[in-house]
XYZ file of C-alpha atoms in Angstrom:
388
model
C 22.656 231.739 29.051
C 20.123 229.948 31.273
C 19.356 231.803 34.471
C 18.029 230.283 37.703
C 14.275 230.625 37.932
C 12.615 232.426 40.798
C 10.192 230.054 42.524
C 7.866 230.298 45.462
C 10.556 228.662 47.563
C 12.753 231.747 47.169
C 13.785 232.971 50.591
C 11.920 235.894 52.093
C 15.342 237.085 53.274
C 17.130 236.525 50.024
C 16.601 238.608 46.900
C 18.545 236.165 44.738
C 16.806 233.805 42.368
C 16.718 230.084 43.082
C 17.606 227.194 40.844
C 14.126 225.758 40.396
C 15.213 222.284 39.317
C 17.559 221.909 42.263
C 14.607 222.698 44.525
C 12.679 219.948 42.791
C 15.539 217.448 43.055
C 15.860 218.147 46.757
C 12.210 217.223 47.115
C 12.634 214.040 45.084
C 15.563 213.007 47.285
C 13.494 213.658 50.421
C 10.657 211.495 49.099
C 13.146 208.703 48.405
C 14.601 209.024 51.917
C 11.161 208.399 53.411
C 10.786 205.312 51.226
C 14.249 204.130 52.277
C 13.344 204.486 55.951
C 10.172 202.455 55.437
C 12.214 199.506 54.208
C 14.868 200.140 56.826
C 12.065 199.538 59.310
C 11.412 196.058 57.922
C 15.078 195.195 58.384
C 15.229 196.756 61.855
C 12.125 194.976 63.094
C 13.282 191.679 61.610
C 16.786 191.923 63.037
C 18.429 191.941 59.608
C 21.289 194.328 58.703
C 20.366 194.137 55.003
C 17.755 196.501 53.587
C 15.856 194.754 50.817
C 14.775 197.751 48.728
C 16.173 201.195 47.826
C 19.344 199.923 49.469
C 21.477 203.030 48.985
C 18.870 205.553 50.065
C 21.208 206.825 52.780
C 23.267 208.452 50.027
C 20.498 211.047 49.739
C 22.167 212.733 52.720
C 25.393 213.115 50.740
C 23.352 214.524 47.851
C 21.728 217.016 50.240
C 25.159 218.127 51.438
C 26.435 218.835 47.936
C 23.232 220.727 47.149
C 23.696 222.769 50.333
C 27.258 223.665 49.417
C 26.252 224.700 45.910
C 23.329 226.831 47.082
C 25.267 228.413 49.970
C 28.126 229.322 47.639
C 25.752 230.789 45.073
C 23.704 232.715 47.625
C 26.440 234.135 49.826
C 29.933 234.055 48.293
C 29.610 237.461 46.643
C 28.032 239.197 49.648
C 30.875 239.228 52.129
C 32.582 242.150 50.407
C 29.356 244.200 50.466
C 28.906 244.636 54.204
C 27.424 241.194 54.834
C 28.416 240.040 58.340
C 28.705 236.797 60.277
C 25.641 237.880 62.237
C 23.662 238.331 59.024
C 24.662 234.869 57.825
C 23.965 233.009 61.051
C 20.624 234.753 61.583
C 19.483 233.705 58.125
C 20.645 230.121 58.517
C 19.088 229.723 61.976
C 15.806 231.189 60.789
C 15.844 228.881 57.784
C 16.658 225.682 59.665
C 15.882 225.862 63.346
C 12.097 226.246 63.511
C 11.707 222.811 61.920
C 14.436 221.387 64.165
C 12.299 222.371 67.143
C 9.147 220.965 65.557
C 10.894 217.682 64.745
C 12.031 217.356 68.364
C 8.519 218.020 69.675
C 6.986 215.451 67.323
C 9.712 212.980 68.273
C 8.948 213.398 71.979
C 5.235 212.957 71.290
C 5.912 209.780 69.289
C 8.089 208.367 72.083
C 5.406 209.043 74.678
C 2.757 207.451 72.458
C 4.962 204.360 72.204
C 4.832 204.083 75.977
C 8.159 205.738 76.853
C 10.134 202.524 76.524
C 13.400 201.736 74.806
C 13.502 199.219 71.980
C 14.359 196.449 74.444
C 11.351 197.327 76.619
C 13.222 199.245 79.322
C 10.951 202.025 80.682
C 12.186 205.618 80.514
C 11.113 208.307 82.969
C 9.120 211.153 81.441
C 11.565 213.585 83.022
C 14.378 212.177 80.868
C 12.194 212.457 77.782
C 11.728 216.149 78.567
C 15.485 216.554 79.094
C 16.090 214.859 75.734
C 13.553 217.222 74.167
C 15.272 220.298 75.615
C 18.706 219.215 74.368
C 17.296 218.299 70.948
C 15.777 221.753 70.588
C 19.264 223.230 70.951
C 20.885 220.597 68.698
C 23.041 219.185 71.500
C 23.790 215.541 70.665
C 23.521 212.641 73.097
C 26.382 210.283 73.908
C 25.424 206.582 73.599
C 24.277 205.195 76.933
C 23.622 208.511 78.657
C 20.171 208.834 80.325
C 18.799 211.225 77.705
C 19.681 208.771 74.914
C 16.174 207.512 75.539
C 15.694 204.953 72.749
C 18.755 202.993 73.696
C 20.210 202.365 70.249
C 22.914 205.011 70.310
C 21.303 207.790 68.259
C 22.814 211.252 68.512
C 19.264 212.625 68.509
C 17.073 209.816 69.865
C 13.808 211.718 69.463
C 14.425 212.393 65.776
C 17.329 210.409 64.359
C 17.850 212.232 61.014
C 18.734 215.439 62.872
C 22.289 214.087 63.003
C 22.768 215.364 59.459
C 21.486 218.810 60.445
C 24.007 218.823 63.299
C 26.772 218.366 60.732
C 25.108 220.883 58.410
C 25.335 223.446 61.202
C 29.034 222.640 61.577
C 29.440 223.071 57.820
C 27.746 226.480 57.942
C 29.989 227.592 60.800
C 33.153 226.440 59.020
C 32.011 228.114 55.801
C 31.353 231.456 57.479
C 34.519 231.484 59.576
C 37.008 229.859 57.254
C 36.075 228.204 53.977
C 34.538 231.277 52.316
C 37.869 233.061 52.659
C 39.717 230.452 50.591
C 40.741 231.184 47.051
C 39.293 228.876 44.431
C 42.641 227.111 44.164
C 42.838 226.576 47.940
C 39.228 225.396 47.989
C 40.081 222.911 45.240
C 42.985 221.543 47.280
C 40.795 221.258 50.383
C 38.056 219.467 48.431
C 40.542 216.989 46.951
C 42.030 216.235 50.367
C 38.587 215.703 51.856
C 37.693 213.454 48.929
C 40.801 211.383 49.611
C 39.839 211.184 53.278
C 36.283 210.093 52.535
C 37.515 207.542 50.000
C 39.929 206.107 52.569
C 37.084 205.877 55.078
C 34.797 204.127 52.587
C 37.267 201.815 50.858
C 38.897 200.563 54.069
C 35.507 200.219 55.798
C 36.656 202.118 58.877
C 33.161 202.014 60.385
C 32.753 198.253 59.956
C 29.311 198.824 58.409
C 30.362 197.995 54.865
C 29.036 201.432 53.899
C 29.367 205.140 54.659
C 25.981 205.114 56.378
C 27.591 206.759 59.410
C 27.233 209.937 61.432
C 24.015 209.159 63.294
C 25.777 208.313 66.574
C 28.822 209.490 68.508
C 29.982 205.902 68.910
C 33.238 204.573 67.376
C 34.216 206.178 64.057
C 30.851 207.793 63.393
C 31.854 211.358 64.209
C 34.883 211.238 61.903
C 32.797 209.572 59.198
C 29.981 212.070 59.623
C 32.381 214.993 59.326
C 33.894 213.551 56.145
C 30.441 212.809 54.720
C 29.455 216.420 55.259
C 32.697 218.233 54.475
C 33.586 216.653 51.146
C 30.230 217.087 49.365
C 29.697 220.472 51.030
C 33.030 221.833 49.784
C 32.456 220.138 46.422
C 29.165 222.014 46.151
C 30.910 225.288 47.007
C 33.548 224.573 44.374
C 30.911 223.790 41.748
C 29.135 227.076 42.485
C 32.351 228.994 41.769
C 32.980 227.227 38.467
C 29.399 226.754 37.316
C 28.503 227.583 33.731
C 25.210 226.139 32.489
C 24.934 224.015 29.389
C 21.878 223.359 27.280
C 19.937 220.321 28.454
C 16.355 219.218 27.981
C 14.500 217.169 30.547
C 17.123 217.786 33.244
C 14.675 217.286 36.099
C 13.507 213.892 34.870
C 17.003 212.762 33.931
C 18.332 213.602 37.390
C 15.279 212.223 39.240
C 15.464 208.873 37.454
C 19.222 208.777 38.002
C 18.776 209.258 41.758
C 16.162 206.512 41.914
C 18.343 204.072 39.984
C 21.422 204.876 42.078
C 19.513 204.298 45.305
C 17.997 201.038 44.035
C 21.355 199.381 43.357
C 21.660 196.412 45.775
C 24.266 196.375 48.502
C 27.570 195.201 47.016
C 29.180 192.627 49.298
C 32.919 192.125 49.578
C 35.602 193.719 51.757
C 38.811 192.409 50.158
C 41.065 193.934 49.015
C 38.836 196.990 49.515
C 35.180 197.505 50.373
C 33.345 197.021 47.080
C 30.284 198.872 48.325
C 32.603 201.744 49.231
C 33.782 201.909 45.621
C 30.190 202.311 44.485
C 29.484 204.949 47.125
C 32.519 206.969 46.123
C 31.508 206.753 42.461
C 28.160 208.268 43.428
C 29.437 210.962 45.785
C 32.594 212.049 43.977
C 31.512 211.678 40.345
C 27.802 211.224 39.731
C 26.274 213.590 42.304
C 28.332 216.592 41.129
C 27.251 215.814 37.550
C 23.605 215.666 38.644
C 23.864 218.982 40.494
C 25.510 220.648 37.486
C 22.864 219.177 35.171
C 20.008 220.195 37.456
C 21.359 223.725 37.796
C 21.689 223.955 33.997
C 18.093 222.946 33.363
C 15.125 225.275 33.483
C 11.437 224.830 34.057
C 9.472 225.271 30.841
C 6.019 226.292 32.084
C 4.088 227.403 35.141
C 3.064 223.861 36.048
C 6.615 222.494 36.121
C 7.760 225.562 38.035
C 4.982 225.034 40.572
C 5.859 221.330 40.959
C 9.536 222.042 41.561
C 8.641 224.856 43.940
C 6.307 222.584 45.921
C 8.900 219.811 46.096
C 11.562 222.277 47.212
C 9.292 223.740 49.885
C 8.324 220.256 51.061
C 11.824 218.764 51.158
C 13.151 220.112 54.443
C 9.954 219.735 56.508
C 9.478 216.216 55.146
C 13.030 215.220 56.000
C 12.747 216.645 59.516
C 9.282 215.422 60.570
C 8.879 212.011 58.931
C 11.038 209.975 61.300
C 8.834 210.308 64.416
C 6.157 208.559 62.346
C 8.749 205.948 61.391
C 9.414 205.246 65.062
C 5.725 204.465 65.535
C 5.762 202.333 62.393
C 8.836 200.396 63.564
C 7.248 199.784 66.967
C 4.126 198.458 65.267
C 6.203 196.160 63.062
C 7.969 194.744 66.114
C 4.719 194.176 68.007
C 2.926 192.653 65.027
C 5.830 190.449 63.953
C 5.304 191.524 60.324
C 8.526 192.294 58.492
C 7.734 192.526 54.783
C 5.972 194.934 52.464
C 3.414 192.450 51.114
C 1.967 191.957 54.608
C 1.913 195.617 55.555
C 1.422 197.658 52.371
C -1.812 199.400 53.528
C -0.003 200.640 56.646
C 3.029 201.636 54.555
C 0.807 203.790 52.344
C -0.734 205.459 55.401
C 2.709 206.127 56.908
C 4.164 207.422 53.642
C 1.238 209.677 52.734
C 0.828 210.678 56.377
C 4.450 211.830 56.475
C 3.826 214.091 53.485
C 0.599 215.457 54.973
C 2.244 216.203 58.322
C 5.142 217.906 56.521
C 2.792 220.106 54.472
C 0.806 221.074 57.577
C 3.995 221.932 59.469
C 5.245 223.943 56.492
C 2.097 225.974 55.943
C 0.814 226.396 59.498
C 4.090 226.707 61.392
C 7.361 226.923 59.458
C 6.572 229.522 56.802
C 4.613 231.893 59.092
C 7.256 231.707 61.817
C 10.160 232.217 59.406
C 8.442 235.208 57.831
C 7.873 236.754 61.252
C 11.450 236.125 62.350
C 12.801 237.507 59.080
C 10.789 240.732 59.382
C 12.071 241.147 62.897
C 15.709 240.115 62.651
C 16.900 240.196 59.020
C 17.816 243.243 56.981
C 16.641 242.872 53.377
C 19.324 245.299 52.214
C 21.890 242.515 52.576
């Protein structure tokens, strides 16, 4: 039987092995998210709702959620009967996630100040409100659209670092897992997952958000909170369910198969049509309910074959979370430049795109090595018992 490989991304507070290929796939998805946001910037600056490349890149968030559920179930499900406590769980999760949340908020505030502290429509924002927004972002307290600390003026839950909306829901998922979901029998968890899948399908197929997609959750406006909860809860519980049933099968080239599959899925153009149901919603549900679980199972079944592949997957896994958290402040600066320059296509801006893309990776690596890893190690030595 294939066993998960121990990689350098293995938690300092966790003696369990990690699934090396899942680490690598998380990194691939993060790299694709950055690319998606680049092309989202062209659409945003040009006033177009249609993204012209890597159109379904937002589904990477749903892939992250199913990965989180799978890994959380694998890492913690068997510990609760061995003296593992709620305090142990929450300390580990906060240490794992929150240092980069704080860093992302700080970089977001710096980017907003560099832009001139103005909203997208040019309205000036007092520095005091930027600092208030920074303080609330550090504690993952979302902003209501239109409130003074919603400083960018486009309704973001976390206006200094938009993608933190998904971490907000991830925190909710962790809380629900620790207090409730972990206690469910496998049969009850199956029922819950099916019901959540039905709910998410209803949301997608009837286009509740009006977006023509499930690209929701980033704001507290309209149906976004309900959509965000469904986007998190279904794949998260699906991941937990997969971890309970998982039995590896023999597969060669799992990393490349899954990586190419993610790229192809994200490249599929937006599918127009809302009658009798949202056609794009059908595609999204096919990805989230069917294909993503298959990819996670395949990735978990695969193994790295040599030190180089192990090192690559380890690096991608280590990079994934910092890259996801810190890249968007650079995107804000990129979007502002696109608006000022009046350039809205890749062919006119590719040198800048390369700088932004590579710069995002460099900033993420620096944050990982100089801040995140040292701080997490220190916090773990101080607050986490390795016996659990």
